[in-house]
PDB file of C-alpha atoms in Angstrom:
ATOM      1  CA  MET A 971      -0.466  33.530 -24.392  1.00 47.00           C
ATOM      2  CA  LYS A 972      -3.060  31.586 -25.551  1.00 48.00           C
ATOM      3  CA  ASN A 973      -5.557  30.444 -23.944  1.00 47.00           C
ATOM      4  CA  TYR A 974      -5.995  26.207 -24.903  1.00 47.00           C
ATOM      5  CA  ILE A 975      -9.062  23.890 -24.621  1.00 47.00           C
ATOM      6  CA  ILE A 976      -7.813  21.616 -23.037  1.00 43.00           C
ATOM      7  CA  GLY A 977     -10.093  18.061 -23.615  1.00 43.00           C
ATOM      8  CA  ILE A 978      -9.445  19.074 -26.767  1.00 44.00           C
ATOM      9  CA  LEU A 979      -6.407  19.567 -28.280  1.00 43.00           C
ATOM     10  CA  ILE A 980      -4.700  18.623 -24.531  1.00 39.00           C
ATOM     11  CA  LEU A 981      -6.722  16.699 -22.823  1.00 46.00           C
ATOM     12  CA  PHE A 982      -8.524  14.520 -25.410  1.00 43.00           C
ATOM     13  CA  PHE A 983      -9.334  11.744 -24.533  1.00 38.00           C
ATOM     14  CA  VAL A 984      -8.659   7.777 -26.363  1.00 33.00           C
ATOM     15  CA  LEU A 985     -10.323   6.771 -23.720  1.00 34.00           C
ATOM     16  CA  ILE A 986     -11.260   2.515 -24.492  1.00 29.00           C
ATOM     17  CA  CYS A 987     -14.471   2.555 -22.144  1.00 35.00           C
ATOM     18  CA  THR A 988     -16.995  -0.560 -20.969  1.00 30.00           C
ATOM     19  CA  GLY A 989     -19.553   2.150 -19.917  1.00 38.00           C
ATOM     20  CA  CYS A 990     -20.229   5.402 -19.067  1.00 43.00           C
ATOM     21  CA  SER A 991     -21.223   4.881 -15.310  1.00 40.00           C
ATOM     22  CA  PHE A 992     -18.046   6.147 -12.986  1.00 43.00           C
ATOM     23  CA  PHE A 993     -19.336   3.904  -9.954  1.00 41.00           C
ATOM     24  CA  ASP A 994     -21.846   1.691 -10.136  1.00 38.00           C
ATOM     25  CA  SER A 995     -23.233   2.258  -6.905  1.00 37.00           C
ATOM     26  CA  ARG A 996     -22.973   5.798  -4.627  1.00 46.00           C
ATOM     27  CA  THR A 997     -22.422   4.204  -1.414  1.00 41.00           C
ATOM     28  CA  LEU A 998     -19.126   2.647  -2.459  1.00 43.00           C
ATOM     29  CA  ASN A 999     -16.417   4.014   0.271  1.00 45.00           C
ATOM     30  CA  MET A1000     -19.113   6.251   1.821  1.00 48.00           C
ATOM     31  CA  PRO A1001     -19.181   7.831   4.339  1.00 49.00           C
ATOM     32  CA  GLU A1002     -21.244   6.688   8.131  1.00 41.00           C
ATOM     33  CA  LYS A1003     -22.045   9.100  11.028  1.00 37.00           C
ATOM     34  CA  GLU A1004     -24.303   7.551  13.536  1.00 32.00           C
ATOM     35  CA  GLY A1005     -24.834   4.214  12.950  1.00 34.00           C
ATOM     36  CA  ARG A1006     -26.526   5.125   9.881  1.00 33.00           C
ATOM     37  CA  GLY A1007     -24.757   3.975   6.056  1.00 45.00           C
ATOM     38  CA  PHE A1008     -24.719   7.349   3.130  1.00 48.00           C
ATOM     39  CA  LEU A1009     -28.084   6.321   1.655  1.00 49.00           C
ATOM     40  CA  SER A1010     -30.880   7.014   5.401  1.00 46.00           C
ATOM     41  CA  GLN A1011     -27.970  10.712   5.671  1.00 47.00           C
ATOM     42  CA  LEU A1012     -28.806  11.653   2.181  1.00 47.00           C
ATOM     43  CA  GLN A1013     -32.515  11.202   2.868  1.00 47.00           C
ATOM     44  CA  SER A1014     -31.626  13.623   5.534  1.00 45.00           C
ATOM     45  CA  TYR A1015     -29.705  16.424   3.997  1.00 45.00           C
ATOM     46  CA  SER A1016     -30.535  15.915   0.414  1.00 49.00           C
ATOM     47  CA  GLN A1017     -33.020  19.438   1.468  1.00 60.00           C
ATOM     48  CA  GLU A1018     -29.603  21.211   3.089  1.00 88.00           C
ATOM     49  CA  TYR A1019     -26.569  20.065   0.320  1.00 96.00           C
ATOM     50  CA  GLN A1020     -26.103  17.620  -3.138  1.00 97.00           C
ATOM     51  CA  TYR A1021     -22.988  14.597  -2.585  1.00 97.00           C
ATOM     52  CA  ALA A1022     -20.083  14.036  -4.504  1.00 96.00           C
ATOM     53  CA  ALA A1023     -18.663  10.406  -5.715  1.00 94.00           C
ATOM     54  CA  PRO A1024     -17.413   8.429  -4.598  1.00 92.00           C
ATOM     55  CA  TRP A1025     -15.863   8.986  -1.790  1.00 94.00           C
ATOM     56  CA  ASP A1026     -12.432   7.902  -1.555  1.00 94.00           C
ATOM     57  CA  LYS A1027      -9.706  10.951  -1.054  1.00 95.00           C
ATOM     58  CA  GLU A1028      -6.873   7.456  -1.167  1.00 96.00           C
ATOM     59  CA  MET A1029      -7.753   6.524  -4.983  1.00 95.00           C
ATOM     60  CA  TYR A1030      -8.104  10.734  -5.661  1.00 96.00           C
ATOM     61  CA  GLU A1031      -4.702  10.858  -4.329  1.00 96.00           C
ATOM     62  CA  ARG A1032      -3.031   7.980  -6.873  1.00 96.00           C
ATOM     63  CA  LEU A1033      -5.642   9.518  -9.448  1.00 95.00           C
ATOM     64  CA  TYR A1034      -3.032  12.929  -8.991  1.00 95.00           C
ATOM     65  CA  ASP A1035      -0.078  11.199  -8.422  1.00 94.00           C
ATOM     66  CA  ARG A1036      -0.025   9.312 -11.508  1.00 93.00           C
ATOM     67  CA  ALA A1037      -1.045  12.588 -13.319  1.00 91.00           C
ATOM     68  CA  SER A1038       2.047  14.337 -11.994  1.00 88.00           C
ATOM     69  CA  LYS A1039       3.646  11.836 -13.447  1.00 85.00           C
ATOM     70  CA  LYS A1040       2.088  11.051 -16.591  1.00 83.00           C
ATOM     71  CA  TYR A1041       1.339  14.342 -18.431  1.00 82.00           C
ATOM     72  CA  THR A1042       2.682  18.477 -19.213  1.00 82.00           C
ATOM     73  CA  SER A1043       1.398  21.299 -17.757  1.00 85.00           C
ATOM     74  CA  VAL A1044      -0.445  23.355 -19.480  1.00 87.00           C
ATOM     75  CA  SER A1045      -2.126  27.186 -18.875  1.00 87.00           C
ATOM     76  CA  ASP A1046      -4.305  29.333 -19.880  1.00 92.00           C
ATOM     77  CA  ILE A1047      -7.244  27.357 -19.527  1.00 96.00           C
ATOM     78  CA  LYS A1048     -10.471  28.403 -20.417  1.00 97.00           C
ATOM     79  CA  GLY A1049     -12.342  25.540 -21.313  1.00 97.00           C
ATOM     80  CA  ALA A1050     -12.414  21.451 -20.863  1.00 94.00           C
ATOM     81  CA  ILE A1051     -14.015  18.430 -21.897  1.00 90.00           C
ATOM     82  CA  VAL A1052     -12.887  15.782 -19.021  1.00 91.00           C
ATOM     83  CA  PRO A1053     -14.518  11.841 -18.847  1.00 88.00           C
ATOM     84  CA  HIS A1054     -16.689  11.472 -16.008  1.00 82.00           C
ATOM     85  CA  HIS A1055     -15.837   7.181 -15.949  1.00 80.00           C
ATOM     86  CA  ILE A1056     -12.996   6.201 -14.188  1.00 75.00           C
ATOM     87  CA  LEU A1057     -10.321   4.776 -16.356  1.00 74.00           C
ATOM     88  CA  GLY A1058     -10.494   8.409 -17.878  1.00 81.00           C
ATOM     89  CA  GLY A1059      -9.233   9.666 -13.977  1.00 91.00           C
ATOM     90  CA  GLU A1060      -5.968  10.516 -13.853  1.00 93.00           C
ATOM     91  CA  LEU A1061      -6.836  13.503 -16.724  1.00 92.00           C
ATOM     92  CA  ILE A1062      -9.956  14.824 -14.615  1.00 94.00           C
ATOM     93  CA  ALA A1063      -7.068  15.411 -11.665  1.00 95.00           C
ATOM     94  CA  HIS A1064      -4.203  16.278 -14.648  1.00 95.00           C
ATOM     95  CA  LEU A1065      -6.461  19.386 -15.747  1.00 95.00           C
ATOM     96  CA  PHE A1066      -7.707  20.075 -12.075  1.00 96.00           C
ATOM     97  CA  ARG A1067      -4.014  20.385 -11.407  1.00 95.00           C
ATOM     98  CA  ASN A1068      -3.421  22.633 -13.909  1.00 95.00           C
ATOM     99  CA  LEU A1069      -5.970  24.345 -12.853  1.00 97.00           C
ATOM    100  CA  GLU A1070      -3.997  24.784  -9.177  1.00 96.00           C
ATOM    101  CA  LYS A1071      -2.695  28.493 -10.850  1.00 93.00           C
ATOM    102  CA  GLN A1072      -5.117  29.522 -12.127  1.00 96.00           C
ATOM    103  CA  LYS A1073      -7.459  29.750  -9.059  1.00 97.00           C
ATOM    104  CA  PRO A1074     -11.013  30.963 -11.283  1.00 98.00           C
ATOM    105  CA  SER A1075     -13.233  31.801  -9.035  1.00 98.00           C
ATOM    106  CA  THR A1076     -16.009  30.377 -11.113  1.00 98.00           C
ATOM    107  CA  VAL A1077     -16.115  25.754 -12.327  1.00 98.00           C
ATOM    108  CA  VAL A1078     -18.851  25.670 -14.981  1.00 98.00           C
ATOM    109  CA  ILE A1079     -19.874  21.651 -15.369  1.00 98.00           C
ATOM    110  CA  ILE A1080     -21.662  20.827 -17.555  1.00 97.00           C
ATOM    111  CA  GLY A1081     -22.209  17.342 -17.872  1.00 94.00           C
ATOM    112  CA  PRO A1082     -25.389  14.572 -19.706  1.00 94.00           C
ATOM    113  CA  ASN A1083     -29.182  14.273 -18.089  1.00 94.00           C
ATOM    114  CA  HIS A1084     -28.102  10.399 -18.884  1.00 91.00           C
ATOM    115  CA  PHE A1085     -31.236   8.704 -17.950  1.00 93.00           C
ATOM    116  CA  SER A1086     -33.473  11.830 -18.539  1.00 94.00           C
ATOM    117  CA  ARG A1087     -34.843  13.044 -15.019  1.00 95.00           C
ATOM    118  CA  GLY A1088     -37.184  15.428 -14.605  1.00 95.00           C
ATOM    119  CA  ASP A1089     -39.140  17.571 -16.519  1.00 94.00           C
ATOM    120  CA  HIS A1090     -37.006  20.165 -18.561  1.00 97.00           C
ATOM    121  CA  ARG A1091     -34.356  19.357 -20.570  1.00 97.00           C
ATOM    122  CA  VAL A1092     -31.005  21.705 -18.860  1.00 98.00           C
ATOM    123  CA  LEU A1093     -31.377  21.630 -15.562  1.00 98.00           C
ATOM    124  CA  THR A1094     -29.264  22.848 -12.149  1.00 98.00           C
ATOM    125  CA  THR A1095     -28.999  22.746  -8.205  1.00 98.00           C
ATOM    126  CA  SER A1096     -28.614  25.377  -6.119  1.00 97.00           C
ATOM    127  CA  HIS A1097     -27.331  23.392  -3.439  1.00 98.00           C
ATOM    128  CA  ASP A1098     -23.726  23.209  -2.360  1.00 98.00           C
ATOM    129  CA  TRP A1099     -21.447  19.956  -2.657  1.00 98.00           C
ATOM    130  CA  LYS A1100     -20.229  17.318   0.170  1.00 97.00           C
ATOM    131  CA  THR A1101     -17.090  16.111  -0.369  1.00 97.00           C
ATOM    132  CA  PRO A1102     -14.646  14.153   1.121  1.00 97.00           C
ATOM    133  CA  TYR A1103     -12.327  17.004   1.442  1.00 97.00           C
ATOM    134  CA  GLY A1104     -14.845  18.987   2.609  1.00 97.00           C
ATOM    135  CA  VAL A1105     -18.364  21.356   0.952  1.00 98.00           C
ATOM    136  CA  LEU A1106     -17.991  22.429  -2.513  1.00 98.00           C
ATOM    137  CA  SER A1107     -19.844  26.207  -2.684  1.00 98.00           C
ATOM    138  CA  THR A1108     -22.985  26.253  -5.479  1.00 98.00           C
ATOM    139  CA  HIS A1109     -22.415  29.390  -7.481  1.00 98.00           C
ATOM    140  CA  THR A1110     -25.700  30.481  -5.927  1.00 97.00           C
ATOM    141  CA  LYS A1111     -25.661  34.390  -7.264  1.00 98.00           C
ATOM    142  CA  VAL A1112     -24.484  33.352 -11.468  1.00 98.00           C
ATOM    143  CA  THR A1113     -27.225  29.943 -10.470  1.00 98.00           C
ATOM    144  CA  ASP A1114     -29.617  32.225 -10.014  1.00 98.00           C
ATOM    145  CA  LYS A1115     -29.107  34.593 -13.373  1.00 98.00           C
ATOM    146  CA  LEU A1116     -29.372  31.492 -14.583  1.00 98.00           C
ATOM    147  CA  LEU A1117     -32.607  30.586 -13.283  1.00 97.00           C
ATOM    148  CA  GLY A1118     -33.928  33.797 -14.243  1.00 97.00           C
ATOM    149  CA  ALA A1119     -33.620  34.401 -17.447  1.00 97.00           C
ATOM    150  CA  GLY A1120     -36.038  31.279 -18.315  1.00 97.00           C
ATOM    151  CA  ASN A1121     -34.364  28.293 -19.835  1.00 97.00           C
ATOM    152  CA  VAL A1122     -32.876  26.505 -17.112  1.00 98.00           C
ATOM    153  CA  PHE A1123     -34.765  25.067 -14.310  1.00 98.00           C
ATOM    154  CA  VAL A1124     -33.524  23.322 -10.972  1.00 97.00           C
ATOM    155  CA  GLY A1125     -33.469  19.633 -11.037  1.00 97.00           C
ATOM    156  CA  ASP A1126     -32.703  18.627  -7.115  1.00 96.00           C
ATOM    157  CA  GLU A1127     -33.550  15.246  -7.385  1.00 95.00           C
ATOM    158  CA  ALA A1128     -32.519  14.887 -11.066  1.00 96.00           C
ATOM    159  CA  ILE A1129     -29.364  15.357 -10.087  1.00 96.00           C
ATOM    160  CA  LYS A1130     -28.282  14.052  -7.361  1.00 95.00           C
ATOM    161  CA  GLU A1131     -28.185  10.820  -9.501  1.00 93.00           C
ATOM    162  CA  GLU A1132     -26.083  11.986 -11.992  1.00 95.00           C
ATOM    163  CA  HIS A1133     -22.866  10.672 -11.738  1.00 93.00           C
ATOM    164  CA  SER A1134     -22.324  13.099 -15.098  1.00 94.00           C
ATOM    165  CA  VAL A1135     -21.218  15.936 -12.132  1.00 97.00           C
ATOM    166  CA  TYR A1136     -20.634  13.886  -8.804  1.00 96.00           C
ATOM    167  CA  ALA A1137     -18.174  12.395 -10.017  1.00 95.00           C
ATOM    168  CA  LEU A1138     -16.181  15.877 -10.622  1.00 97.00           C
ATOM    169  CA  MET A1139     -16.581  17.626  -7.260  1.00 97.00           C
ATOM    170  CA  SER A1140     -14.494  16.434  -5.157  1.00 97.00           C
ATOM    171  CA  PHE A1141     -11.447  17.266  -7.834  1.00 97.00           C
ATOM    172  CA  VAL A1142     -13.391  20.915  -7.754  1.00 98.00           C
ATOM    173  CA  LYS A1143     -12.733  21.111  -4.154  1.00 98.00           C
ATOM    174  CA  LYS A1144      -9.568  19.291  -4.102  1.00 98.00           C
ATOM    175  CA  SER A1145      -7.857  21.414  -5.969  1.00 98.00           C
ATOM    176  CA  LEU A1146      -9.677  24.342  -6.420  1.00 98.00           C
ATOM    177  CA  PRO A1147     -10.927  24.673  -2.399  1.00 98.00           C
ATOM    178  CA  LYS A1148     -11.909  28.687  -3.022  1.00 98.00           C
ATOM    179  CA  THR A1149     -13.421  27.765  -6.842  1.00 98.00           C
ATOM    180  CA  LYS A1150     -17.319  28.574  -6.947  1.00 98.00           C
ATOM    181  CA  VAL A1151     -19.373  25.470  -8.604  1.00 98.00           C
ATOM    182  CA  VAL A1152     -22.308  25.634 -11.059  1.00 98.00           C
ATOM    183  CA  THR A1153     -23.773  23.240 -11.918  1.00 98.00           C
ATOM    184  CA  LEU A1154     -25.452  21.986 -15.269  1.00 98.00           C
ATOM    185  CA  VAL A1155     -27.371  18.919 -17.221  1.00 98.00           C
ATOM    186  CA  LEU A1156     -28.242  18.581 -20.723  1.00 98.00           C
ATOM    187  CA  LYS A1157     -31.093  16.022 -22.371  1.00 97.00           C
ATOM    188  CA  ASN A1158     -30.236  15.200 -24.951  1.00 92.00           C
ATOM    189  CA  ASN A1159     -33.189  16.404 -27.046  1.00 95.00           C
ATOM    190  CA  MET A1160     -32.021  19.986 -26.545  1.00 96.00           C
ATOM    191  CA  THR A1161     -33.250  21.663 -29.965  1.00 96.00           C
ATOM    192  CA  LYS A1162     -30.009  24.174 -31.597  1.00 96.00           C
ATOM    193  CA  GLN A1163     -32.324  26.960 -30.848  1.00 97.00           C
ATOM    194  CA  GLU A1164     -31.887  26.121 -26.786  1.00 98.00           C
ATOM    195  CA  GLN A1165     -28.487  25.636 -26.963  1.00 97.00           C
ATOM    196  CA  ASP A1166     -27.731  28.658 -28.654  1.00 98.00           C
ATOM    197  CA  GLU A1167     -29.801  30.379 -25.448  1.00 98.00           C
ATOM    198  CA  LEU A1168     -27.850  28.368 -23.230  1.00 98.00           C
ATOM    199  CA  VAL A1169     -24.957  29.748 -24.960  1.00 98.00           C
ATOM    200  CA  SER A1170     -26.008  33.621 -24.283  1.00 98.00           C
ATOM    201  CA  ASP A1171     -27.581  32.803 -20.585  1.00 98.00           C
ATOM    202  CA  LEU A1172     -23.982  31.499 -19.488  1.00 98.00           C
ATOM    203  CA  ILE A1173     -21.819  34.455 -21.620  1.00 98.00           C
ATOM    204  CA  GLY A1174     -24.044  36.654 -19.561  1.00 98.00           C
ATOM    205  CA  SER A1175     -24.362  35.642 -15.728  1.00 98.00           C
ATOM    206  CA  VAL A1176     -20.136  34.149 -15.558  1.00 98.00           C
ATOM    207  CA  PRO A1177     -17.277  36.436 -13.750  1.00 98.00           C
ATOM    208  CA  LYS A1178     -14.088  36.087 -16.479  1.00 97.00           C
ATOM    209  CA  ASP A1179     -12.217  33.977 -14.914  1.00 98.00           C
ATOM    210  CA  THR A1180     -15.376  31.295 -15.258  1.00 98.00           C
ATOM    211  CA  VAL A1181     -14.272  28.159 -16.611  1.00 98.00           C
ATOM    212  CA  PHE A1182     -15.892  25.771 -18.786  1.00 98.00           C
ATOM    213  CA  ILE A1183     -15.769  21.993 -18.389  1.00 98.00           C
ATOM    214  CA  SER A1184     -17.650  19.642 -21.000  1.00 94.00           C
ATOM    215  CA  SER A1185     -18.340  16.167 -19.434  1.00 92.00           C
ATOM    216  CA  ILE A1186     -17.966  13.962 -21.779  1.00 84.00           C
ATOM    217  CA  ASP A1187     -17.473   9.853 -22.386  1.00 77.00           C
ATOM    218  CA  PHE A1188     -16.549   8.840 -25.317  1.00 72.00           C
ATOM    219  CA  SER A1189     -16.545   5.596 -27.427  1.00 64.00           C
ATOM    220  CA  HIS A1190     -18.936   2.673 -25.545  1.00 64.00           C
ATOM    221  CA  TYR A1191     -18.776  -0.697 -25.606  1.00 63.00           C
ATOM    222  CA  GLN A1192     -16.630  -0.486 -28.477  1.00 68.00           C
ATOM    223  CA  ILE A1193     -14.413  -3.241 -29.678  1.00 68.00           C
ATOM    224  CA  PRO A1194     -10.639  -2.126 -29.634  1.00 76.00           C
ATOM    225  CA  THR A1195     -10.411  -1.146 -33.317  1.00 78.00           C
ATOM    226  CA  ALA A1196     -13.219   0.541 -33.471  1.00 70.00           C
ATOM    227  CA  THR A1197     -13.157   2.404 -31.039  1.00 65.00           C
ATOM    228  CA  GLU A1198     -10.134   3.821 -31.713  1.00 77.00           C
ATOM    229  CA  TYR A1199     -11.344   4.752 -35.670  1.00 70.00           C
ATOM    230  CA  HIS A1200     -14.653   6.821 -33.600  1.00 67.00           C
ATOM    231  CA  ASP A1201     -12.697   8.961 -31.354  1.00 72.00           C
ATOM    232  CA  GLN A1202     -10.466   9.529 -33.873  1.00 83.00           C
ATOM    233  CA  PHE A1203     -13.135  10.869 -35.648  1.00 74.00           C
ATOM    234  CA  SER A1204     -14.098  13.354 -32.384  1.00 71.00           C
ATOM    235  CA  TYR A1205     -11.371  14.379 -32.217  1.00 77.00           C
ATOM    236  CA  ASN A1206     -11.034  15.430 -35.777  1.00 79.00           C
ATOM    237  CA  VAL A1207     -14.538  16.847 -35.709  1.00 77.00           C
ATOM    238  CA  ILE A1208     -14.052  19.166 -32.392  1.00 81.00           C
ATOM    239  CA  LYS A1209      -9.786  20.093 -33.133  1.00 86.00           C
ATOM    240  CA  THR A1210     -12.112  22.191 -36.601  1.00 84.00           C
ATOM    241  CA  PHE A1211     -15.183  22.953 -34.930  1.00 85.00           C
ATOM    242  CA  ASP A1212     -16.647  21.124 -37.609  1.00 88.00           C
ATOM    243  CA  TYR A1213     -20.473  20.965 -36.133  1.00 88.00           C
ATOM    244  CA  GLU A1214     -21.423  19.251 -39.436  1.00 88.00           C
ATOM    245  CA  ARG A1215     -20.626  16.891 -38.831  1.00 82.00           C
ATOM    246  CA  PHE A1216     -21.292  16.456 -34.770  1.00 83.00           C
ATOM    247  CA  GLY A1217     -24.510  13.638 -35.650  1.00 80.00           C
ATOM    248  CA  ASN A1218     -22.355  11.215 -35.859  1.00 74.00           C
ATOM    249  CA  LEU A1219     -19.619  11.930 -33.546  1.00 73.00           C
ATOM    250  CA  GLU A1220     -19.831   8.556 -31.351  1.00 69.00           C
ATOM    251  CA  ILE A1221     -20.588  10.629 -27.567  1.00 72.00           C
ATOM    252  CA  ASP A1222     -22.994  10.966 -25.126  1.00 75.00           C
ATOM    253  CA  SER A1223     -23.732  13.971 -25.090  1.00 81.00           C
ATOM    254  CA  ILE A1224     -23.783  16.161 -27.675  1.00 90.00           C
ATOM    255  CA  PRO A1225     -25.766  19.671 -26.216  1.00 90.00           C
ATOM    256  CA  SER A1226     -23.036  19.257 -23.962  1.00 91.00           C
ATOM    257  CA  LEU A1227     -19.656  19.063 -26.758  1.00 91.00           C
ATOM    258  CA  TYR A1228     -22.243  22.044 -28.459  1.00 93.00           C
ATOM    259  CA  VAL A1229     -22.009  24.504 -25.739  1.00 97.00           C
ATOM    260  CA  LEU A1230     -18.374  24.562 -24.398  1.00 95.00           C
ATOM    261  CA  MET A1231     -17.431  25.156 -27.666  1.00 93.00           C
ATOM    262  CA  LYS A1232     -20.024  27.698 -29.158  1.00 97.00           C
ATOM    263  CA  LEU A1233     -18.419  29.685 -25.948  1.00 98.00           C
ATOM    264  CA  MET A1234     -14.668  28.655 -26.592  1.00 96.00           C
ATOM    265  CA  GLU A1235     -15.830  30.430 -30.271  1.00 96.00           C
ATOM    266  CA  HIS A1236     -17.045  33.257 -28.080  1.00 97.00           C
ATOM    267  CA  TYR A1237     -14.192  33.692 -26.328  1.00 96.00           C
ATOM    268  CA  LYS A1238     -11.780  33.086 -29.216  1.00 94.00           C
ATOM    269  CA  THR A1239      -9.729  30.417 -27.366  1.00 92.00           C
ATOM    270  CA  GLN A1240     -10.669  27.610 -29.644  1.00 79.00           C
ATOM    271  CA  LYS A1241      -6.215  26.504 -30.376  1.00 72.00           C
TER     272      LYS A1241
END
């Protein structure tokens, strides 16, 4: 059976987004320990873990329940595009529910570095992720290979604050408890050469069954008619792999999309 780019051809979302943040605060429904708030814990444990957010099991269960009733199943997923905005939470749940039977050993999550934190254009972390479903392990062997190639750099502080990646980690752990994750955040000023080198580095570093997920939000702060126009345009560009029109896309991370699509071309999973 052919592989599907679930986020491109099946789960492509026409989100009427009002903003980009998954939540405005990392502290919403976070755990407390010994009477201390989450931010105090984060300082204590920051050298050991990254933290997923929001910390709300009931919310995730509701999203999964609604997704199971609303969407049909898809199999043989190699790559996907999902939002990191809570308005698209059902779509994220749908993707990961479909991956439960596939059980990939590794998931690579690629997202924008929204505020251009850090000194380098591609950042990662070797830390594991704490989620409300337990600890999600980082694939340190893959991460070390990427770091060794010289195009990816450690950016723990930047990733700690980056909702494009921390918003997805609880979904990964809930659906794929034994899967390991590789986290990448990309600045929008990456050159085409840098993007192509990252694609090559990933191909040479990950296991064969790896699934790649780009965490991208589409139209922002627009009236519904403008949102519909821009999202339909984006859909057409993605469906046809029309790189020439990438510069006109209303999305928050063209590099995250470019890297995903080039990976799909390599694995011959465009359809």
